[in-house]
PDB file of C-alpha atoms in Angstrom:
ATOM      1  CA  MET M   1       0.000   0.000   0.000  1.00 57.00           C
ATOM      2  CA  ARG M   2       1.345   3.411  -0.949  1.00 63.00           C
ATOM      3  CA  VAL M   3       0.414   6.508   1.011  1.00 66.00           C
ATOM      4  CA  SER M   4       0.488   9.852  -0.771  1.00 73.00           C
ATOM      5  CA  LYS M   5       2.755  12.650   0.339  1.00 79.00           C
ATOM      6  CA  ILE M   6       1.115  15.223   2.530  1.00 83.00           C
ATOM      7  CA  SER M   7       1.527  18.780   1.334  1.00 85.00           C
ATOM      8  CA  ASN M   8      -0.960  20.665   3.500  1.00 87.00           C
ATOM      9  CA  VAL M   9      -2.791  19.957   6.755  1.00 90.00           C
ATOM     10  CA  SER M  10      -4.663  23.254   7.144  1.00 89.00           C
ATOM     11  CA  ARG M  11      -7.978  21.750   6.020  1.00 88.00           C
ATOM     12  CA  LEU M  12      -7.911  19.031   8.678  1.00 88.00           C
ATOM     13  CA  ARG M  13     -10.376  19.891  11.427  1.00 90.00           C
ATOM     14  CA  HIS M  14      -8.882  18.076  14.389  1.00 91.00           C
ATOM     15  CA  PRO M  15      -5.863  19.916  15.878  1.00 93.00           C
ATOM     16  CA  TYR M  16      -4.209  16.701  17.104  1.00 92.00           C
ATOM     17  CA  THR M  17      -4.425  15.109  13.644  1.00 89.00           C
ATOM     18  CA  ARG M  18      -3.109  18.325  12.081  1.00 92.00           C
ATOM     19  CA  ARG M  19      -0.165  18.365  14.485  1.00 92.00           C
ATOM     20  CA  LEU M  20       0.730  14.720  13.874  1.00 88.00           C
ATOM     21  CA  LEU M  21       0.410  14.818  10.099  1.00 90.00           C
ATOM     22  CA  SER M  22       2.325  18.111   9.855  1.00 92.00           C
ATOM     23  CA  ASN M  23       5.446  16.051  10.655  1.00 91.00           C
ATOM     24  CA  LEU M  24       5.034  14.341   7.280  1.00 90.00           C
ATOM     25  CA  ILE M  25       4.742  17.448   5.105  1.00 92.00           C
ATOM     26  CA  GLY M  26       7.139  17.086   2.195  1.00 90.00           C
ATOM     27  CA  ARG M  27       8.266  13.622   3.315  1.00 92.00           C
ATOM     28  CA  ASP M  28       7.426  10.217   1.896  1.00 90.00           C
ATOM     29  CA  PRO M  29       5.142   8.653   4.561  1.00 87.00           C
ATOM     30  CA  ASN M  30       6.130   5.147   3.459  1.00 87.00           C
ATOM     31  CA  ARG M  31       9.808   5.890   4.106  1.00 91.00           C
ATOM     32  CA  VAL M  32       8.972   7.476   7.459  1.00 91.00           C
ATOM     33  CA  PHE M  33       6.901   4.440   8.479  1.00 86.00           C
ATOM     34  CA  ALA M  34       9.632   2.051   7.340  1.00 90.00           C
ATOM     35  CA  SER M  35      12.421   3.929   9.128  1.00 94.00           C
ATOM     36  CA  THR M  36      10.591   4.540  12.418  1.00 91.00           C
ATOM     37  CA  PRO M  37      11.546   1.273  14.210  1.00 92.00           C
ATOM     38  CA  ALA M  38      15.263   1.782  13.508  1.00 96.00           C
ATOM     39  CA  GLU M  39      15.006   5.443  14.495  1.00 95.00           C
ATOM     40  CA  LEU M  40      13.350   4.533  17.812  1.00 94.00           C
ATOM     41  CA  ARG M  41      16.049   1.931  18.511  1.00 95.00           C
ATOM     42  CA  ARG M  42      18.737   4.529  17.774  1.00 97.00           C
ATOM     43  CA  LEU M  43      17.114   7.065  20.100  1.00 96.00           C
ATOM     44  CA  VAL M  44      16.718   4.758  23.106  1.00 96.00           C
ATOM     45  CA  ARG M  45      19.707   2.417  22.642  1.00 96.00           C
ATOM     46  CA  GLU M  46      22.044   4.239  25.015  1.00 96.00           C
ATOM     47  CA  LEU M  47      19.469   5.218  27.645  1.00 97.00           C
ATOM     48  CA  THR M  48      19.605   3.718  31.105  1.00 98.00           C
ATOM     49  CA  ARG M  49      16.626   2.063  32.764  1.00 97.00           C
ATOM     50  CA  ASN M  50      16.216   5.115  34.994  1.00 98.00           C
ATOM     51  CA  GLU M  51      16.182   7.433  31.978  1.00 98.00           C
ATOM     52  CA  LEU M  52      13.557   5.259  30.297  1.00 98.00           C
ATOM     53  CA  ILE M  53      11.193   5.227  33.281  1.00 97.00           C
ATOM     54  CA  ARG M  54      11.709   8.800  34.542  1.00 98.00           C
ATOM     55  CA  ARG M  55       8.822  11.188  33.967  1.00 97.00           C
ATOM     56  CA  PRO M  56      10.126  14.371  32.338  1.00 95.00           C
ATOM     57  CA  ALA M  57       7.523  16.445  34.203  1.00 97.00           C
ATOM     58  CA  ARG M  58       4.479  15.940  36.351  1.00 96.00           C
ATOM     59  CA  GLY M  59       1.726  14.361  34.290  1.00 96.00           C
ATOM     60  CA  LYS M  60       4.055  13.522  31.384  1.00 97.00           C
ATOM     61  CA  TRP M  61       4.783   9.991  30.214  1.00 97.00           C
ATOM     62  CA  PRO M  62       8.206   8.373  30.588  1.00 98.00           C
ATOM     63  CA  ILE M  63      10.000   7.354  27.390  1.00 97.00           C
ATOM     64  CA  ALA M  64       9.288   3.662  28.059  1.00 97.00           C
ATOM     65  CA  TRP M  65       5.542   4.332  28.176  1.00 97.00           C
ATOM     66  CA  ILE M  66       5.679   6.234  24.891  1.00 96.00           C
ATOM     67  CA  VAL M  67       7.586   3.440  23.134  1.00 95.00           C
ATOM     68  CA  HIS M  68       5.143   0.877  24.546  1.00 96.00           C
ATOM     69  CA  HIS M  69       2.194   2.972  23.376  1.00 95.00           C
ATOM     70  CA  LEU M  70       3.684   3.194  19.857  1.00 92.00           C
ATOM     71  CA  ALA M  71       4.144  -0.596  19.735  1.00 92.00           C
ATOM     72  CA  ASP M  72       0.617  -1.188  21.018  1.00 94.00           C
ATOM     73  CA  THR M  73      -0.796   1.272  18.479  1.00 91.00           C
ATOM     74  CA  GLU M  74       1.110  -0.486  15.687  1.00 88.00           C
ATOM     75  CA  VAL M  75      -0.565  -3.795  16.556  1.00 91.00           C
ATOM     76  CA  GLY M  76      -4.024  -2.197  16.689  1.00 91.00           C
ATOM     77  CA  PHE M  77      -3.463  -0.259  13.462  1.00 86.00           C
ATOM     78  CA  ALA M  78      -2.259  -3.365  11.623  1.00 86.00           C
ATOM     79  CA  PHE M  79      -5.400  -5.220  12.718  1.00 89.00           C
ATOM     80  CA  ARG M  80      -7.645  -2.383  11.524  1.00 85.00           C
ATOM     81  CA  ILE M  81      -5.929  -2.270   8.130  1.00 82.00           C
ATOM     82  CA  ARG M  82      -6.357  -6.031   7.669  1.00 85.00           C
ATOM     83  CA  LEU M  83      -9.990  -5.781   8.740  1.00 85.00           C
ATOM     84  CA  ALA M  84     -10.699  -2.921   6.317  1.00 81.00           C
ATOM     85  CA  MET M  85      -8.962  -4.676   3.431  1.00 80.00           C
ATOM     86  CA  ALA M  86     -10.917  -7.875   4.063  1.00 84.00           C
ATOM     87  CA  GLU M  87     -14.289  -6.103   4.035  1.00 81.00           C
ATOM     88  CA  SER M  88     -15.962  -6.849   0.716  1.00 75.00           C
ATOM     89  CA  GLY M  89     -16.771  -3.720  -1.275  1.00 75.00           C
ATOM     90  CA  ALA M  90     -15.546  -1.305   1.388  1.00 65.00           C
ATOM     91  CA  PRO M  91     -13.580   1.698   0.122  1.00 64.00           C
ATOM     92  CA  PHE M  92     -10.046   1.688   1.391  1.00 57.00           C
TER      93      PHE M  92
END
C-alpha cells in the first residue's frame, strides 16, 4: 500500500491530527513508516533504565511508556488495516 505525500494539513479539522500529520509534510510517509523502528532503537539504545522510566515532568509519560504505546498502536493499526482490506466492497 502506498500513502500519498502530505503537502498541507490546514484543512484538517482536528488539531491533534493536524499536528501529527504536519510532521510528514514534504516527506514520503512510506519511508517514514519504514524507518521509524530503527530510528526509535537509535534514540533509546544508550538510555539507562532510569532514563527510560523517569517522567520528564508531572503528568508527562516516561519514554518507556511512549515506546510501549507506539508498539501497542502499531498492533491495533495493523489489525484495523487487515480488517478494512478484508471487508468486501468497502472503500479503502
